[in-house]
Amino acid sequence: MTQGDQRIVVIGAGMAGILAGIKLQEAGFTNIAIYEKADRIGGTWRENTYPGLTCDVPSHHYTYSFERNPDWSRHLPPGAEIQAYFERTVAKYGIERLLHCNREATSAEFSDGRWRLGFRGGGSDEADILIAATGVLHKPKYPHLNGMERFRGHCFHSARWDHAVALEGKRIGIIGNGSTGVQIVSALAGKAAFLEHYVRTPQWIMPVENGYFSAEERAAFRDPKVLEAAMRFEEYNAAVERYTMAIVDMESEGAREMAAACLANLEQNVADPVLREQLRPDHTPLCKRLIFSPDYYQAIQHPAAALVTEDIQGVEETGIRTRDGRLHELDIIVLATGFHPDTFMRPMHFRGRNGVELETLWADGPRAYLAVTLPEFPNFFMLNGPNGPVGNFSLIDIAERQWHYIAQLIDRIARGECDEIAPRREAMEEFERARVAAARNTVWYRGGCDSWYLDRNGIPSSWPWSYSRFLEAMAEPDWEAFECIGRDRGE
Ligand code: NAP
């Protein structure tokens, strides 16, 4: 097989799968397929369509580094613009011809040096190299609320928004105050007849600007130098570094600054002292994923909005009953209750070399060497895999850095230096020991809160070091950590 002839299969056509397709094409690979279970590309930005959907990473930083977008309308990108940006990018880079939509991969097994894939509804494919770009937060988490089936109004998860249901004139209850719930409340306060926000654990809110770019600014951004000067990409990376240091070191200056900004936001922007106390969190800022919002406090103080901190006792035919015995009559209940964060490629059935099952490897929770590779799973690479950096910054940047690393491993296969490449088991175990030890020092672990960052053992499942350490780790593989098997040479 000559360089570039390898069959490469990418699973998932969200932000990361599109990136993989573009980069593989650019590297000269000609035999690529991207399988997508849905009917179109977009991942998170296809599935989430709730009112107020916005990415809280600034627009120009939530952009592929090789495909800048001068046309972002606002400081924070609206979800629909992000989806349109990915669709445009797919068309521009000719990715459509690699795409197979409505094609859900259900199994992948490594045998005789190749990955063999099975699909829902039948059919198969084979690959020399397999890439999982299946996303992280894609399986909605539904709460167990007594009597939910009795509700006569409309009830849906934030990621399954029912657009057939009109909102005007309706009484809407929104359960959950993660980034999603906060964005929905901000969008709907004043539009619904009445809106109630059910908050079990108050969250810290970081203020953020979300102005519009003027037509002149957008025109000027067509010049990459102007864009670079306006967005100061390097400076932004310094801010990301400060943010990660605040997670790693709760006593750091950055941690104190962010805590002070959140506190001032609450103190200065919530007028009623009772409401202010109800909104005051009891954990350290950054313990849960920090919420950036320009307008949540204004929204919850709207005359047609109310905060409900009383526990939910159950759902009845006409609304939600809280523990104080009050029935809150509602037409619509929105479950902004988050996602199962440990799904990754599953429910796909994965089997690596020597019959090693993914479920066995992940019996104690998802793990991977540096979030991208797995022992006994040769020529298999993950973008945004387990315990990778999933903090409050651009997952596009993270995926690009991971791609830089993965591309070097693929290159060794393409050049015929390795038929099979996978990390050594000891390398992953050593990485896991260090990761878990570091995770116990983070604010996610020590900050006094529960969050989706914590795995079933209570260990934060995210990159527990600084951004600069992540950049260093992704710069070049530590080749000693990898087994490179040349089948023909019997090495
Ligand atoms: P989330 O952060 O997991 O929040 C879920 C919310 O639902 C929490 O407030 C939780 O309360 C509440 N909840 C869950 N079960 C409940 C129950 N039985 N009764 C009452 N409340 C319940 O979910 P999310 O808001 O969808 O956000 C998930 C992640 O998606 C974010 O952290 C972020 O990574 C990503 N996201 C990003 C953006 C962005 O702008 N970049 C926007 C949206 C989402 P407790 O806190 O008490 O558990």
Coordinates of C-alpha atoms and ligand atoms in Angstrom, one line a residue:
M1 CA 0.0 0.0 0.0
T2 CA 1.4 3.4 -0.9
Q3 CA 1.2 6.5 1.1
G4 CA -2.3 8.0 1.0
D5 CA -4.0 4.7 -0.1
Q6 CA -5.0 3.7 3.4
R7 CA -8.7 3.4 4.0
I8 CA -9.7 5.8 6.7
V9 CA -13.1 5.9 8.4
V10 CA -14.2 8.7 10.6
I11 CA -17.3 8.3 12.8
G12 CA -19.3 11.4 13.3
A13 CA -19.7 14.6 11.2
G14 CA -19.7 17.2 13.9
M15 CA -17.0 19.8 14.4
A16 CA -14.3 17.2 15.0
G17 CA -15.3 14.8 12.2
I18 CA -15.3 17.7 9.7
L19 CA -11.9 18.7 11.0
A20 CA -10.6 15.2 10.5
G21 CA -12.0 15.0 6.9
I22 CA -10.4 18.3 5.9
K23 CA -7.0 17.5 7.4
L24 CA -6.9 14.0 6.0
Q25 CA -7.7 15.3 2.5
E26 CA -5.1 18.0 2.9
A27 CA -2.5 15.3 3.9
G28 CA -3.2 13.5 0.6
F29 CA -5.4 10.6 1.7
T30 CA -7.8 9.7 -1.0
N31 CA -9.8 6.8 0.5
I32 CA -11.8 8.4 3.3
A33 CA -15.4 7.9 4.5
I34 CA -17.2 9.9 7.2
Y35 CA -20.2 8.1 8.7
E36 CA -22.9 10.2 10.4
K37 CA -25.9 8.7 12.1
A38 CA -28.1 11.7 11.5
D39 CA -29.3 13.2 8.3
R40 CA -26.9 16.1 8.2
I41 CA -23.6 17.4 9.7
G42 CA -23.3 19.5 12.8
G43 CA -23.3 17.4 16.0
T44 CA -24.1 19.5 19.0
W45 CA -25.1 22.4 16.8
R46 CA -27.5 20.3 14.8
E47 CA -29.1 18.6 17.9
N48 CA -29.4 21.7 20.0
T49 CA -31.9 24.3 18.7
Y50 CA -33.3 25.7 21.9
P51 CA -34.1 29.5 22.0
G52 CA -31.1 31.5 23.1
L53 CA -28.6 28.7 21.9
T54 CA -25.2 30.4 21.9
C55 CA -21.7 29.3 22.4
D56 CA -20.1 31.0 25.3
V57 CA -16.7 30.9 23.7
P58 CA -16.1 34.1 21.8
S59 CA -17.0 33.7 18.1
H60 CA -13.6 34.3 16.6
H61 CA -12.1 31.8 19.0
Y62 CA -14.7 29.2 18.3
T63 CA -13.6 28.9 14.7
Y64 CA -11.2 26.6 12.9
S65 CA -7.8 28.3 12.8
F66 CA -7.6 27.6 9.0
E67 CA -11.0 28.9 8.2
R68 CA -11.6 32.2 9.9
N69 CA -15.1 33.7 9.7
P70 CA -15.2 37.5 9.4
D71 CA -19.0 37.3 9.3
W72 CA -19.8 36.3 12.9
S73 CA -22.6 38.7 13.9
R74 CA -21.8 38.9 17.6
H75 CA -19.1 38.5 20.2
L76 CA -20.7 35.2 21.2
P77 CA -21.8 33.0 18.3
P78 CA -25.5 32.1 18.0
G79 CA -26.0 28.3 17.5
A80 CA -27.7 28.7 14.1
E81 CA -24.7 30.7 12.8
I82 CA -22.3 28.0 14.0
Q83 CA -24.3 25.3 12.2
A84 CA -24.3 27.5 9.0
Y85 CA -20.5 28.0 9.4
F86 CA -19.9 24.2 9.6
E87 CA -22.2 23.6 6.6
R88 CA -20.3 26.3 4.6
T89 CA -17.0 24.9 5.6
V90 CA -18.0 21.3 4.5
A91 CA -19.0 22.7 1.1
K92 CA -15.9 24.8 0.7
Y93 CA -13.5 22.0 1.5
G94 CA -15.4 19.4 -0.6
I95 CA -16.2 17.2 2.3
E96 CA -19.7 16.2 1.1
R97 CA -18.3 13.6 -1.2
L98 CA -16.8 11.8 1.8
L99 CA -20.0 12.0 3.8
H100 CA -22.4 9.1 4.4
C101 CA -25.4 10.5 6.4
N102 CA -28.1 8.3 8.0
R103 CA -25.4 5.7 8.5
E104 CA -25.0 4.7 12.1
A105 CA -21.9 2.6 12.9
T106 CA -22.9 0.0 15.5
S107 CA -19.8 -2.1 15.8
A108 CA -16.0 -2.0 15.2
E109 CA -13.7 -4.9 15.6
F110 CA -10.0 -5.2 14.9
S111 CA -8.9 -8.4 13.2
D112 CA -6.2 -9.3 10.8
G113 CA -4.8 -5.8 11.0
R114 CA -8.0 -4.0 10.0
W115 CA -11.0 -2.4 11.6
R116 CA -14.3 -4.1 10.5
L117 CA -17.4 -2.0 10.9
G118 CA -21.0 -2.9 11.1
F119 CA -24.0 -0.5 10.6
R120 CA -27.6 -0.2 11.9
G121 CA -29.8 -1.8 9.2
G122 CA -26.9 -3.9 7.8
G123 CA -23.9 -3.4 5.7
S124 CA -20.2 -3.2 6.6
D125 CA -17.0 -1.5 5.8
E126 CA -13.3 -2.0 6.6
A127 CA -10.6 0.5 7.6
D128 CA -6.9 0.6 8.1
I129 CA -7.4 3.6 10.4
L130 CA -10.4 4.5 12.4
I131 CA -11.2 7.8 14.0
A132 CA -14.0 8.4 16.5
A133 CA -15.3 12.0 16.4
T134 CA -18.5 11.1 18.2
G135 CA -18.7 14.0 20.7
V136 CA -19.1 14.1 24.4
L137 CA -22.5 15.6 25.5
H138 CA -24.9 13.9 23.1
K139 CA -27.0 11.6 25.3
P140 CA -29.7 13.7 27.1
K141 CA -30.1 13.1 30.8
Y142 CA -33.8 12.9 31.8
P143 CA -34.6 13.5 35.5
H144 CA -36.7 11.0 37.5
L145 CA -39.6 13.1 38.6
N146 CA -42.6 11.5 40.1
G147 CA -45.7 11.6 37.9
M148 CA -44.0 13.0 34.8
E149 CA -46.1 10.8 32.6
R150 CA -49.2 12.4 34.0
F151 CA -48.4 15.9 32.7
R152 CA -51.0 17.1 30.1
G153 CA -48.9 19.9 28.7
H154 CA -45.7 19.7 26.6
C155 CA -42.5 18.4 28.1
F156 CA -39.2 18.0 26.3
H157 CA -35.4 18.0 26.9
S158 CA -33.5 21.1 25.9
A159 CA -31.6 19.1 23.2
R160 CA -34.9 17.8 21.8
W161 CA -36.7 21.1 21.4
D162 CA -40.2 20.7 20.0
H163 CA -40.6 23.7 17.7
A164 CA -44.2 22.7 16.9
V165 CA -45.1 24.0 20.4
A166 CA -45.8 27.8 20.4
L167 CA -44.3 29.6 23.3
E168 CA -46.2 32.9 23.2
G169 CA -48.7 33.3 25.9
K170 CA -47.6 30.1 27.6
R171 CA -46.5 29.4 31.2
I172 CA -43.1 27.7 30.9
G173 CA -41.1 25.9 33.6
I174 CA -37.4 25.4 32.9
I175 CA -35.7 22.8 35.1
G176 CA -31.9 23.2 35.4
N177 CA -29.5 26.1 35.5
G178 CA -26.4 24.8 33.7
S179 CA -25.3 26.9 30.7
T180 CA -28.3 25.6 28.8
G181 CA -31.0 26.5 31.3
V182 CA -29.5 29.9 31.8
Q183 CA -29.5 30.7 28.1
I184 CA -33.1 29.5 27.7
V185 CA -34.3 31.6 30.6
S186 CA -32.5 34.7 29.2
A187 CA -34.1 34.1 25.8
L188 CA -37.6 33.5 27.0
A189 CA -38.1 35.9 29.9
G190 CA -40.6 38.5 28.7
K191 CA -41.7 36.3 25.7
A192 CA -43.6 33.7 27.6
A193 CA -46.7 34.7 29.6
F194 CA -44.8 33.6 32.6
L195 CA -41.6 31.7 33.2
E196 CA -40.4 29.8 36.2
H197 CA -36.8 28.7 36.6
Y198 CA -36.3 25.6 38.8
V199 CA -32.9 25.8 40.4
R200 CA -31.7 23.1 42.6
T201 CA -28.1 24.4 43.1
P202 CA -27.4 28.1 42.4
Q203 CA -24.5 28.7 40.1
W204 CA -21.9 31.4 39.8
I205 CA -22.4 33.6 36.8
M206 CA -19.5 35.4 35.1
P207 CA -20.6 38.6 33.2
V208 CA -19.7 38.7 29.6
E209 CA -20.3 41.2 26.8
N210 CA -22.3 40.0 23.8
G211 CA -22.4 43.0 21.4
Y212 CA -22.9 42.9 17.7
F213 CA -20.0 43.4 15.2
S214 CA -20.8 46.4 12.9
A215 CA -20.9 46.0 9.2
E216 CA -17.6 48.0 9.0
E217 CA -15.9 45.7 11.5
R218 CA -17.1 42.6 9.6
A219 CA -15.8 44.0 6.4
A220 CA -12.5 44.9 8.0
F221 CA -12.1 41.4 9.4
R222 CA -11.8 40.1 5.8
D223 CA -8.2 41.1 6.1
P224 CA -6.6 38.4 8.2
K225 CA -4.1 40.9 9.7
V226 CA -7.0 43.2 10.9
L227 CA -8.8 40.1 12.4
E228 CA -5.6 38.9 14.1
A229 CA -5.0 42.4 15.6
A230 CA -8.6 42.8 16.7
M231 CA -8.9 39.3 18.3
R232 CA -5.4 38.9 19.6
F233 CA -5.4 35.1 19.4
E234 CA -2.2 34.7 21.4
E235 CA -3.6 36.9 24.2
Y236 CA -6.7 34.8 24.3
N237 CA -4.5 31.7 24.8
A238 CA -3.0 33.5 27.8
A239 CA -6.5 33.9 29.2
V240 CA -7.2 30.2 28.7
E241 CA -3.9 29.4 30.5
R242 CA -5.0 31.7 33.4
Y243 CA -8.4 29.9 33.5
T244 CA -6.8 26.5 33.7
M245 CA -4.4 27.6 36.4
A246 CA -7.4 28.8 38.4
I247 CA -8.9 25.3 38.1
V248 CA -5.6 23.6 39.1
D249 CA -4.8 26.1 41.9
M250 CA -7.7 27.4 43.9
E251 CA -5.4 30.0 45.6
S252 CA -4.1 31.4 42.3
E253 CA -4.5 35.1 41.5
G254 CA -6.7 34.1 38.5
A255 CA -9.0 32.1 40.7
R256 CA -9.4 35.0 43.1
E257 CA -10.1 37.4 40.2
M258 CA -12.7 35.2 38.7
A259 CA -14.4 34.6 42.1
A260 CA -14.5 38.4 42.7
A261 CA -16.0 39.1 39.2
C262 CA -18.8 36.5 39.8
L263 CA -19.5 37.8 43.3
A264 CA -19.6 41.5 42.1
N265 CA -22.0 40.4 39.3
L266 CA -24.4 38.9 41.9
E267 CA -24.1 41.8 44.4
Q268 CA -24.4 44.5 41.8
N269 CA -27.0 43.1 39.5
V270 CA -29.6 41.5 41.7
A271 CA -31.6 44.2 43.5
D272 CA -33.9 42.2 45.8
P273 CA -31.9 40.9 48.8
V274 CA -34.1 37.8 49.2
L275 CA -33.6 36.8 45.5
R276 CA -29.9 37.6 45.8
E277 CA -29.5 35.1 48.7
Q278 CA -31.5 32.5 46.7
L279 CA -29.1 32.9 43.8
R280 CA -26.0 32.8 46.0
P281 CA -24.0 29.6 45.4
D282 CA -22.4 27.8 48.3
H283 CA -19.5 26.3 46.4
T284 CA -16.3 27.8 45.0
P285 CA -16.6 29.5 41.6
L286 CA -15.3 27.2 38.8
C287 CA -16.3 24.1 40.8
K288 CA -19.1 23.5 38.3
R289 CA -18.5 24.6 34.7
L290 CA -18.6 28.4 34.9
I291 CA -21.6 30.0 33.3
F292 CA -20.9 33.1 31.2
S293 CA -24.0 35.2 30.7
P294 CA -24.6 38.8 29.8
D295 CA -28.2 38.9 30.9
Y296 CA -29.4 36.1 33.2
Y297 CA -29.7 38.2 36.3
Q298 CA -31.8 40.7 34.3
A299 CA -33.9 37.9 32.9
I300 CA -34.7 36.3 36.2
Q301 CA -35.7 39.7 37.6
H302 CA -38.2 40.3 34.8
P303 CA -41.8 40.8 36.2
A304 CA -43.0 37.7 34.2
A305 CA -40.2 35.5 35.5
A306 CA -39.6 33.8 38.9
L307 CA -37.0 31.7 40.5
V308 CA -38.1 28.5 42.2
T309 CA -35.6 27.0 44.6
E310 CA -38.0 24.8 46.5
D311 CA -37.4 21.1 45.7
I312 CA -39.6 19.5 43.1
Q313 CA -41.9 17.0 44.7
G314 CA -43.4 15.7 41.5
V315 CA -45.2 16.5 38.3
E316 CA -49.0 16.5 38.1
E317 CA -51.5 16.8 35.2
T318 CA -51.4 20.6 35.2
G319 CA -47.9 21.4 36.5
I320 CA -45.1 21.0 39.0
R321 CA -45.8 20.5 42.7
T322 CA -43.0 21.7 45.0
R323 CA -42.2 20.3 48.4
D324 CA -43.9 23.3 50.1
G325 CA -47.2 21.9 48.7
R326 CA -47.6 24.6 46.0
L327 CA -48.8 23.6 42.6
H328 CA -47.2 25.6 39.8
E329 CA -49.5 25.5 36.8
L330 CA -47.6 25.2 33.6
D331 CA -48.2 24.6 29.9
I332 CA -44.6 23.6 29.0
I333 CA -41.8 22.0 31.0
V334 CA -38.3 22.2 29.6
L335 CA -35.8 19.7 30.9
A336 CA -32.4 21.5 30.8
T337 CA -31.1 18.7 32.9
G338 CA -27.9 18.0 31.0
F339 CA -26.3 14.9 29.4
H340 CA -24.6 11.6 30.3
P341 CA -21.0 12.7 29.8
D342 CA -19.5 9.2 29.7
T343 CA -21.0 7.8 26.5
F344 CA -18.5 8.8 23.8
M345 CA -18.7 6.3 21.0
R346 CA -21.1 4.0 22.8
P347 CA -23.6 2.3 22.3
M348 CA -21.2 1.2 19.5
H349 CA -19.7 -2.2 20.3
F350 CA -15.9 -1.9 20.1
R351 CA -13.5 -4.8 20.2
G352 CA -9.7 -4.3 19.9
R353 CA -6.7 -6.6 19.3
N354 CA -6.8 -10.0 20.9
G355 CA -10.6 -9.7 21.6
V356 CA -10.1 -6.9 24.1
E357 CA -13.5 -5.3 24.7
L358 CA -13.9 -1.5 25.2
E359 CA -16.4 -2.2 27.9
T360 CA -13.7 -4.2 29.8
L361 CA -11.2 -1.5 29.3
W362 CA -13.7 1.1 30.5
A363 CA -15.2 -1.1 33.3
D364 CA -14.1 1.6 35.8
G365 CA -15.1 4.5 33.5
P366 CA -13.9 5.9 30.2
R367 CA -10.1 6.5 29.9
A368 CA -7.6 6.9 27.2
Y369 CA -3.9 7.7 26.9
L370 CA -3.8 11.5 26.6
A371 CA -7.5 11.4 25.7
V372 CA -6.8 10.2 22.1
T373 CA -5.5 6.6 22.0
L374 CA -6.2 3.3 23.7
P375 CA -3.9 0.3 24.3
E376 CA -5.0 -2.8 22.2
F377 CA -6.9 -0.5 19.9
P378 CA -4.4 -0.1 17.1
N379 CA -4.7 2.6 14.5
F380 CA -7.7 4.0 16.4
F381 CA -7.8 7.6 17.4
M382 CA -10.3 9.8 19.3
L383 CA -11.0 13.5 19.1
N384 CA -12.4 15.0 22.3
G385 CA -12.1 11.6 23.9
P386 CA -12.3 10.7 27.6
N387 CA -10.7 13.0 30.2
G388 CA -9.6 15.4 27.5
P389 CA -9.8 19.2 28.0
V390 CA -13.5 20.0 28.2
G391 CA -13.2 23.2 30.2
N392 CA -14.8 26.5 29.3
F393 CA -12.8 27.1 26.2
S394 CA -12.9 26.3 22.5
L395 CA -13.3 22.6 21.8
I396 CA -12.3 23.4 18.2
D397 CA -8.9 24.5 19.4
I398 CA -8.6 21.4 21.5
A399 CA -9.6 19.1 18.6
E400 CA -7.1 20.9 16.3
R401 CA -4.3 20.3 18.8
Q402 CA -5.3 16.7 19.2
W403 CA -5.4 16.4 15.4
H404 CA -1.8 17.7 15.3
Y405 CA -0.8 14.8 17.6
I406 CA -2.9 12.1 15.9
A407 CA -1.6 13.1 12.4
Q408 CA 1.9 12.3 13.5
L409 CA 0.8 8.7 14.5
I410 CA -1.1 8.3 11.2
D411 CA 1.9 9.5 9.3
R412 CA 4.0 6.6 10.7
I413 CA 1.3 4.2 9.4
A414 CA 1.1 6.0 6.1
R415 CA 4.9 5.8 5.6
G416 CA 4.8 2.1 6.3
E417 CA 6.9 2.4 9.5
C418 CA 4.1 0.8 11.6
D419 CA 1.3 -1.4 10.5
E420 CA -0.2 -1.2 13.9
I421 CA 0.3 1.6 16.4
A422 CA -1.2 1.8 19.8
P423 CA -0.1 3.1 23.2
R424 CA 1.5 0.6 25.6
R425 CA -0.8 -0.4 28.5
E426 CA 1.8 0.8 31.1
A427 CA 1.8 4.2 29.4
M428 CA -1.9 4.6 29.8
E429 CA -1.9 3.3 33.4
E430 CA 0.9 5.7 34.3
F431 CA -1.0 8.5 32.7
E432 CA -4.2 7.5 34.5
R433 CA -2.4 7.5 37.9
A434 CA -1.0 11.0 37.3
R435 CA -4.3 12.3 36.0
V436 CA -6.3 11.0 38.9
A437 CA -3.8 12.4 41.4
A438 CA -3.9 15.8 39.7
A439 CA -7.7 15.7 39.4
R440 CA -7.9 15.5 43.2
N441 CA -6.2 18.9 43.5
T442 CA -8.5 20.7 41.2
V443 CA -11.4 23.0 42.1
W444 CA -13.7 20.5 40.5
Y445 CA -12.8 18.1 43.3
R446 CA -12.1 20.4 46.1
G447 CA -14.6 23.2 45.4
G448 CA -17.6 21.7 47.3
C449 CA -20.0 20.9 44.5
D450 CA -21.4 18.1 42.4
S451 CA -21.2 18.4 38.6
W452 CA -21.1 16.4 35.4
Y453 CA -17.3 16.7 35.5
L454 CA -17.3 14.0 38.3
D455 CA -17.2 10.4 37.2
R456 CA -19.0 7.6 39.1
N457 CA -16.0 7.5 41.5
G458 CA -16.2 11.2 42.2
I459 CA -13.1 11.9 40.2
P460 CA -13.2 14.9 37.8
S461 CA -13.1 13.6 34.2
S462 CA -11.3 16.4 32.6
W463 CA -7.8 17.5 31.8
P464 CA -6.5 18.4 35.3
W465 CA -3.5 20.4 34.3
S466 CA -2.8 23.7 32.6
Y467 CA -3.5 24.5 29.0
S468 CA 0.2 25.0 28.4
R469 CA 0.8 21.4 29.6
F470 CA -1.9 20.2 27.2
L471 CA -0.1 22.1 24.3
E472 CA 3.2 20.5 25.3
A473 CA 1.6 17.0 25.4
M474 CA 0.0 17.4 22.0
A475 CA 3.1 18.9 20.3
E476 CA 4.7 15.5 19.6
P477 CA 4.0 11.9 20.8
D478 CA 6.4 10.4 23.3
W479 CA 7.3 7.5 20.9
E480 CA 8.5 5.4 23.9
A481 CA 4.8 5.3 25.0
F482 CA 3.8 3.5 21.8
E483 CA 4.0 0.1 20.4
C484 CA 4.7 0.1 16.7
I485 CA 4.2 -3.3 15.1
G486 CA 5.3 -4.0 11.6
R487 CA 3.3 -7.1 10.6
D488 CA 5.5 -8.0 7.7
R489 CA 8.6 -7.6 9.7
G490 CA 7.1 -9.5 12.7
E491 CA 8.4 -6.8 15.1
Ligands
NAP1 P1 -25.6 20.7 33.1 O1 -24.6 21.7 33.2 O2 -25.3 19.3 33.5 O3 -26.8 21.3 34.1 C1 -27.9 20.4 34.4 C2 -28.8 21.2 35.3 O4 -30.0 20.4 35.5 C3 -28.2 21.5 36.6 O5 -28.6 22.8 37.1 C4 -28.8 20.4 37.5 O6 -28.9 20.8 38.9 C5 -30.2 20.3 36.9 N1 -30.9 19.1 37.2 C6 -30.5 17.8 36.8 N2 -31.4 16.9 37.2 C7 -32.3 17.6 38.0 C8 -33.4 17.2 38.8 N3 -33.8 15.9 38.9 N4 -34.1 18.2 39.5 C9 -33.7 19.5 39.4 N5 -32.7 19.9 38.7 C10 -32.0 19.0 38.0 O7 -26.3 20.7 31.7 P2 -26.4 21.8 30.5 O8 -26.8 23.1 31.1 O9 -27.1 21.2 29.4 O10 -24.9 22.0 30.2 C11 -24.1 20.9 29.9 C12 -22.8 21.3 29.3 O11 -23.0 21.6 27.9 C13 -22.2 22.6 29.8 O12 -21.6 22.5 31.0 C14 -21.3 22.9 28.7 O13 -20.1 22.2 28.7 C15 -22.1 22.6 27.5 N6 -22.9 23.8 27.1 C16 -22.1 24.8 26.6 C17 -22.7 25.9 26.1 C18 -21.8 26.9 25.6 O14 -22.2 28.0 25.5 N7 -20.5 26.6 25.3 C19 -24.0 26.1 26.2 C20 -24.8 25.1 26.7 C21 -24.2 23.9 27.1 P3 -27.7 20.4 39.9 O15 -26.6 21.5 39.6 O16 -28.3 20.6 41.2 O17 -27.2 19.0 39.6

